[in-house]
PDB file of C-alpha atoms in Angstrom:
ATOM      1  CA  MET J   1      15.223 -15.731  -3.543  1.00 35.00           C
ATOM      2  CA  ALA J   2      11.445 -15.233  -3.808  1.00 45.00           C
ATOM      3  CA  GLY J   3      10.937 -17.083  -0.530  1.00 48.00           C
ATOM      4  CA  ARG J   4      13.406 -14.827   1.233  1.00 56.00           C
ATOM      5  CA  SER J   5      11.744 -11.643  -0.050  1.00 75.00           C
ATOM      6  CA  LEU J   6       8.352 -12.891   1.179  1.00 89.00           C
ATOM      7  CA  GLU J   7       9.624 -13.696   4.682  1.00 93.00           C
ATOM      8  CA  PRO J   8       9.007 -10.202   6.155  1.00 94.00           C
ATOM      9  CA  LEU J   9       5.496 -10.224   4.646  1.00 96.00           C
ATOM     10  CA  ILE J  10       4.806 -13.579   6.300  1.00 95.00           C
ATOM     11  CA  LEU J  11       6.290 -12.539   9.663  1.00 94.00           C
ATOM     12  CA  GLY J  12       4.383  -9.229   9.510  1.00 95.00           C
ATOM     13  CA  ARG J  13       1.165 -11.159   8.747  1.00 96.00           C
ATOM     14  CA  VAL J  14       0.640  -9.143   5.542  1.00 97.00           C
ATOM     15  CA  ILE J  15       0.454 -12.509   3.790  1.00 96.00           C
ATOM     16  CA  GLY J  16      -2.610 -13.882   5.496  1.00 95.00           C
ATOM     17  CA  ASP J  17      -4.305 -10.670   6.600  1.00 96.00           C
ATOM     18  CA  VAL J  18      -4.168  -8.762   3.278  1.00 97.00           C
ATOM     19  CA  VAL J  19      -2.935 -11.046   0.483  1.00 97.00           C
ATOM     20  CA  ASP J  20      -2.242 -14.709  -0.164  1.00 96.00           C
ATOM     21  CA  ALA J  21       1.264 -16.013  -0.845  1.00 95.00           C
ATOM     22  CA  PHE J  22       2.536 -14.930  -4.260  1.00 96.00           C
ATOM     23  CA  THR J  23       5.697 -14.815  -6.353  1.00 94.00           C
ATOM     24  CA  PRO J  24       7.141 -11.299  -6.802  1.00 94.00           C
ATOM     25  CA  THR J  25       7.853 -10.602 -10.489  1.00 93.00           C
ATOM     26  CA  VAL J  26       8.711  -6.881 -10.454  1.00 93.00           C
ATOM     27  CA  THR J  27      10.348  -4.562  -7.946  1.00 92.00           C
ATOM     28  CA  MET J  28       8.453  -1.707  -6.390  1.00 94.00           C
ATOM     29  CA  GLU J  29      10.249   1.088  -4.572  1.00 93.00           C
ATOM     30  CA  VAL J  30       8.140   3.314  -2.316  1.00 95.00           C
ATOM     31  CA  THR J  31       9.836   6.528  -1.204  1.00 94.00           C
ATOM     32  CA  TYR J  32       8.442   9.324   0.959  1.00 93.00           C
ATOM     33  CA  ASN J  33       9.670  12.925   0.820  1.00 82.00           C
ATOM     34  CA  THR J  34      11.882  13.142  -2.228  1.00 62.00           C
ATOM     35  CA  ASN J  35      14.223  15.518  -0.340  1.00 65.00           C
ATOM     36  CA  THR J  36      15.138  13.016   2.373  1.00 69.00           C
ATOM     37  CA  ASN J  37      14.339   9.828   0.406  1.00 77.00           C
ATOM     38  CA  LYS J  38      12.735   7.791   3.178  1.00 89.00           C
ATOM     39  CA  ARG J  39      12.473   4.428   1.414  1.00 92.00           C
ATOM     40  CA  VAL J  40       9.862   1.974   2.696  1.00 94.00           C
ATOM     41  CA  CYS J  41      11.390  -1.346   3.758  1.00 93.00           C
ATOM     42  CA  ASN J  42       9.249  -4.174   5.104  1.00 94.00           C
ATOM     43  CA  GLY J  43       8.472  -3.703   8.771  1.00 93.00           C
ATOM     44  CA  HIS J  44      10.369  -0.435   9.279  1.00 94.00           C
ATOM     45  CA  GLU J  45       8.622   2.219  11.345  1.00 94.00           C
ATOM     46  CA  PHE J  46       7.821   5.742  10.192  1.00 92.00           C
ATOM     47  CA  PHE J  47       6.380   8.623  12.144  1.00 91.00           C
ATOM     48  CA  PRO J  48       3.009   9.621  10.643  1.00 90.00           C
ATOM     49  CA  SER J  49       4.442  13.128  10.114  1.00 89.00           C
ATOM     50  CA  ALA J  50       7.052  11.585   7.759  1.00 90.00           C
ATOM     51  CA  VAL J  51       4.374  10.029   5.518  1.00 92.00           C
ATOM     52  CA  ASN J  52       1.943  12.949   5.289  1.00 90.00           C
ATOM     53  CA  SER J  53       2.338  13.407   1.541  1.00 92.00           C
ATOM     54  CA  ARG J  54       1.815  10.954  -1.291  1.00 93.00           C
ATOM     55  CA  PRO J  55       4.915   8.792  -1.847  1.00 94.00           C
ATOM     56  CA  ARG J  56       6.769   8.146  -5.079  1.00 93.00           C
ATOM     57  CA  VAL J  57       6.146   4.566  -6.169  1.00 94.00           C
ATOM     58  CA  ALA J  58       8.635   3.370  -8.788  1.00 92.00           C
ATOM     59  CA  ILE J  59       8.047   0.143 -10.707  1.00 92.00           C
ATOM     60  CA  ASN J  60      11.014  -1.710 -12.194  1.00 88.00           C
ATOM     61  CA  GLY J  61      11.080  -4.884 -14.261  1.00 82.00           C
ATOM     62  CA  ALA J  62       8.306  -4.093 -16.761  1.00 81.00           C
ATOM     63  CA  ASP J  63       7.840  -2.092 -19.935  1.00 81.00           C
ATOM     64  CA  LEU J  64       5.585   0.810 -20.877  1.00 78.00           C
ATOM     65  CA  ARG J  65       3.044  -1.541 -22.523  1.00 84.00           C
ATOM     66  CA  THR J  66       2.303  -3.120 -19.129  1.00 90.00           C
ATOM     67  CA  PHE J  67      -0.098  -1.452 -16.706  1.00 92.00           C
ATOM     68  CA  PHE J  68      -0.362  -1.837 -12.945  1.00 94.00           C
ATOM     69  CA  THR J  69      -2.786  -1.185 -10.103  1.00 95.00           C
ATOM     70  CA  LEU J  70      -1.544  -0.004  -6.702  1.00 96.00           C
ATOM     71  CA  VAL J  71      -3.548  -0.489  -3.510  1.00 97.00           C
ATOM     72  CA  MET J  72      -2.513   0.958  -0.125  1.00 97.00           C
ATOM     73  CA  THR J  73      -4.414  -0.272   2.923  1.00 97.00           C
ATOM     74  CA  ASP J  74      -4.239  -0.403   6.712  1.00 97.00           C
ATOM     75  CA  PRO J  75      -5.433  -3.809   7.964  1.00 97.00           C
ATOM     76  CA  ASP J  76      -5.280  -2.728  11.638  1.00 97.00           C
ATOM     77  CA  VAL J  77      -8.188  -0.253  11.957  1.00 94.00           C
ATOM     78  CA  PRO J  78      -9.149   0.883  14.526  1.00 93.00           C
ATOM     79  CA  GLY J  79      -6.473  -1.076  16.411  1.00 92.00           C
ATOM     80  CA  PRO J  80      -4.371  -4.205  15.867  1.00 94.00           C
ATOM     81  CA  SER J  81      -6.005  -6.143  18.721  1.00 94.00           C
ATOM     82  CA  ASP J  82      -9.520  -5.679  17.260  1.00 93.00           C
ATOM     83  CA  PRO J  83      -9.302  -4.627  13.595  1.00 93.00           C
ATOM     84  CA  TYR J  84     -13.055  -4.791  12.966  1.00 92.00           C
ATOM     85  CA  LEU J  85     -12.896  -2.133  10.209  1.00 90.00           C
ATOM     86  CA  ARG J  86     -10.241  -4.117   8.298  1.00 91.00           C
ATOM     87  CA  GLU J  87      -9.040  -3.043   5.748  1.00 94.00           C
ATOM     88  CA  HIS J  88      -8.994   0.760   5.548  1.00 95.00           C
ATOM     89  CA  LEU J  89      -8.239   1.970   2.010  1.00 96.00           C
ATOM     90  CA  HIS J  90      -5.635   4.754   1.908  1.00 96.00           C
ATOM     91  CA  TRP J  91      -4.906   4.980  -1.815  1.00 96.00           C
ATOM     92  CA  LEU J  92      -5.901   3.354  -5.102  1.00 95.00           C
ATOM     93  CA  VAL J  93      -4.206   4.043  -8.443  1.00 94.00           C
ATOM     94  CA  THR J  94      -4.866   2.144 -11.687  1.00 93.00           C
ATOM     95  CA  ASP J  95      -3.405   2.161 -15.198  1.00 92.00           C
ATOM     96  CA  ILE J  96       0.159   2.904 -14.040  1.00 92.00           C
ATOM     97  CA  PRO J  97       2.496   2.396 -17.023  1.00 90.00           C
ATOM     98  CA  GLY J  98       5.414   0.039 -16.325  1.00 86.00           C
ATOM     99  CA  THR J  99       8.830   1.620 -15.615  1.00 79.00           C
ATOM    100  CA  THR J 100       7.160   4.814 -14.356  1.00 80.00           C
ATOM    101  CA  ASP J 101       5.683   5.698 -11.005  1.00 79.00           C
ATOM    102  CA  ALA J 102       2.162   5.941  -9.613  1.00 82.00           C
ATOM    103  CA  THR J 103       1.857   9.652 -10.436  1.00 82.00           C
ATOM    104  CA  PHE J 104       1.420   8.602 -14.074  1.00 88.00           C
ATOM    105  CA  GLY J 105      -1.562   6.387 -13.256  1.00 90.00           C
ATOM    106  CA  ARG J 106      -5.245   7.151 -12.712  1.00 91.00           C
ATOM    107  CA  GLU J 107      -5.892   8.003  -9.057  1.00 92.00           C
ATOM    108  CA  VAL J 108      -9.255   6.362  -8.270  1.00 91.00           C
ATOM    109  CA  VAL J 109      -9.097   7.001  -4.500  1.00 92.00           C
ATOM    110  CA  THR J 110      -6.921   9.917  -3.346  1.00 93.00           C
ATOM    111  CA  TYR J 111      -4.044   9.430  -0.908  1.00 95.00           C
ATOM    112  CA  GLU J 112      -5.099   9.613   2.740  1.00 95.00           C
ATOM    113  CA  ILE J 113      -2.483  10.359   5.387  1.00 93.00           C
ATOM    114  CA  PRO J 114      -1.894   7.474   7.837  1.00 94.00           C
ATOM    115  CA  LYS J 115      -3.265   8.438  11.266  1.00 92.00           C
ATOM    116  CA  PRO J 116      -3.065   5.436  13.594  1.00 94.00           C
ATOM    117  CA  ASN J 117      -4.786   6.027  16.943  1.00 90.00           C
ATOM    118  CA  ILE J 118      -4.318   2.765  18.846  1.00 92.00           C
ATOM    119  CA  GLY J 119      -1.240   0.540  18.679  1.00 94.00           C
ATOM    120  CA  ILE J 120       1.163  -0.099  15.832  1.00 95.00           C
ATOM    121  CA  HIS J 121      -0.486  -0.234  12.394  1.00 97.00           C
ATOM    122  CA  ARG J 122       0.776  -1.822   9.180  1.00 97.00           C
ATOM    123  CA  PHE J 123       0.452   0.235   5.998  1.00 98.00           C
ATOM    124  CA  VAL J 124       0.590  -2.089   3.016  1.00 98.00           C
ATOM    125  CA  PHE J 125       1.319  -1.290  -0.636  1.00 98.00           C
ATOM    126  CA  VAL J 126       0.188  -4.046  -3.012  1.00 98.00           C
ATOM    127  CA  LEU J 127       0.969  -3.930  -6.726  1.00 97.00           C
ATOM    128  CA  PHE J 128      -0.969  -5.913  -9.344  1.00 96.00           C
ATOM    129  CA  ARG J 129      -0.237  -6.373 -13.049  1.00 94.00           C
ATOM    130  CA  GLN J 130      -3.277  -5.524 -15.169  1.00 92.00           C
ATOM    131  CA  THR J 131      -4.296  -7.662 -18.134  1.00 86.00           C
ATOM    132  CA  ARG J 132      -6.032  -4.643 -19.691  1.00 83.00           C
ATOM    133  CA  ARG J 133      -6.822  -1.008 -18.926  1.00 80.00           C
ATOM    134  CA  LEU J 134      -9.155  -0.908 -15.938  1.00 76.00           C
ATOM    135  CA  SER J 135     -12.441   0.921 -15.894  1.00 73.00           C
ATOM    136  CA  VAL J 136     -12.654   0.859 -12.109  1.00 70.00           C
ATOM    137  CA  SER J 137     -14.943   3.305 -10.473  1.00 57.00           C
ATOM    138  CA  SER J 138     -14.512   3.855  -6.768  1.00 56.00           C
ATOM    139  CA  PRO J 139     -14.807   0.515  -4.987  1.00 60.00           C
ATOM    140  CA  SER J 140     -18.089  -0.012  -3.167  1.00 56.00           C
ATOM    141  CA  ALA J 141     -16.492   0.424   0.256  1.00 45.00           C
ATOM    142  CA  ALA J 142     -14.579   3.548  -0.790  1.00 50.00           C
ATOM    143  CA  ALA J 143     -17.349   5.864   0.394  1.00 59.00           C
ATOM    144  CA  SER J 144     -16.074   5.319   3.933  1.00 72.00           C
ATOM    145  CA  ARG J 145     -12.787   3.601   2.933  1.00 90.00           C
ATOM    146  CA  ASP J 146     -13.401   1.041   5.710  1.00 91.00           C
ATOM    147  CA  HIS J 147     -14.029  -2.673   5.097  1.00 92.00           C
ATOM    148  CA  PHE J 148     -12.008  -2.645   1.874  1.00 93.00           C
ATOM    149  CA  ASN J 149     -10.850  -6.102   0.810  1.00 94.00           C
ATOM    150  CA  THR J 150      -7.719  -6.251  -1.341  1.00 95.00           C
ATOM    151  CA  ARG J 151      -8.310  -9.898  -2.333  1.00 95.00           C
ATOM    152  CA  LEU J 152     -11.932  -9.239  -3.342  1.00 93.00           C
ATOM    153  CA  PHE J 153     -10.988  -6.076  -5.249  1.00 92.00           C
ATOM    154  CA  ALA J 154      -8.321  -8.013  -7.186  1.00 93.00           C
ATOM    155  CA  ALA J 155     -10.771 -10.825  -7.983  1.00 92.00           C
ATOM    156  CA  GLU J 156     -13.558  -8.448  -9.084  1.00 89.00           C
ATOM    157  CA  ASN J 157     -11.161  -6.661 -11.459  1.00 90.00           C
ATOM    158  CA  GLY J 158      -9.373  -9.724 -12.864  1.00 90.00           C
ATOM    159  CA  LEU J 159      -6.021  -8.724 -11.355  1.00 93.00           C
ATOM    160  CA  GLY J 160      -4.878 -12.124 -10.105  1.00 91.00           C
ATOM    161  CA  SER J 161      -2.062 -12.394  -7.581  1.00 96.00           C
ATOM    162  CA  PRO J 162       0.117  -9.441  -6.541  1.00 97.00           C
ATOM    163  CA  VAL J 163       3.427  -8.918  -8.330  1.00 96.00           C
ATOM    164  CA  ALA J 164       5.028  -6.864  -5.522  1.00 96.00           C
ATOM    165  CA  CYS J 165       4.221  -5.830  -1.959  1.00 97.00           C
ATOM    166  CA  VAL J 166       5.888  -3.769   0.767  1.00 97.00           C
ATOM    167  CA  PHE J 167       4.713  -2.446   4.145  1.00 97.00           C
ATOM    168  CA  PHE J 168       5.744  -0.123   6.938  1.00 97.00           C
ATOM    169  CA  ASN J 169       4.616   0.305  10.527  1.00 96.00           C
ATOM    170  CA  ALA J 170       3.439   3.500  12.199  1.00 95.00           C
ATOM    171  CA  GLN J 171       1.908   4.454  15.504  1.00 94.00           C
ATOM    172  CA  ARG J 172       0.412   7.591  16.944  1.00 91.00           C
ATOM    173  CA  GLU J 173       2.927  10.348  17.529  1.00 85.00           C
ATOM    174  CA  THR J 174       2.980  12.049  20.880  1.00 76.00           C
ATOM    175  CA  ALA J 175       4.496  15.466  21.400  1.00 57.00           C
ATOM    176  CA  ALA J 176       7.477  13.848  23.152  1.00 52.00           C
ATOM    177  CA  ARG J 177       8.126  11.397  20.277  1.00 51.00           C
ATOM    178  CA  ARG J 178       8.163  14.133  17.639  1.00 50.00           C
ATOM    179  CA  ARG J 179      11.274  15.782  19.080  1.00 47.00           C
TER     180      ARG J 179
END
């Protein structure tokens, strides 16, 4: 089953570009706009206007004594054919208690609305299990948010491999596409 759940991450090059192969041990449900419940499924496309507010990120399969770190990045900045600013950090939340959602954690880097300019971008949510409470200050690259490295951040903070990951695609909206 784990292999099957990783398949979209492999095909979407999330495994490789953002994280290494891992074994999912919890489920993470990312939902935008609680009124319409737009759930993020690997590889599905969202209009940027549909993801302009912070999502609800629910964690299942853990208890309240377990804490998690959530990273949201765009590995395709400024464009997928030449992502020389890879990765762009969109959101960073630490100390999220298990069985709750990210709003109960400590927001280290505030949510930034996805605004792809060139091509189709991947927006990746990576969840890590913490071994202890984290005293993370803003990551060194967070001043500009560009050149963030999820693997390096995890290594520097003793997070190990991800425990869950999901991504969606988005591209620039034109006036005609919004209708």
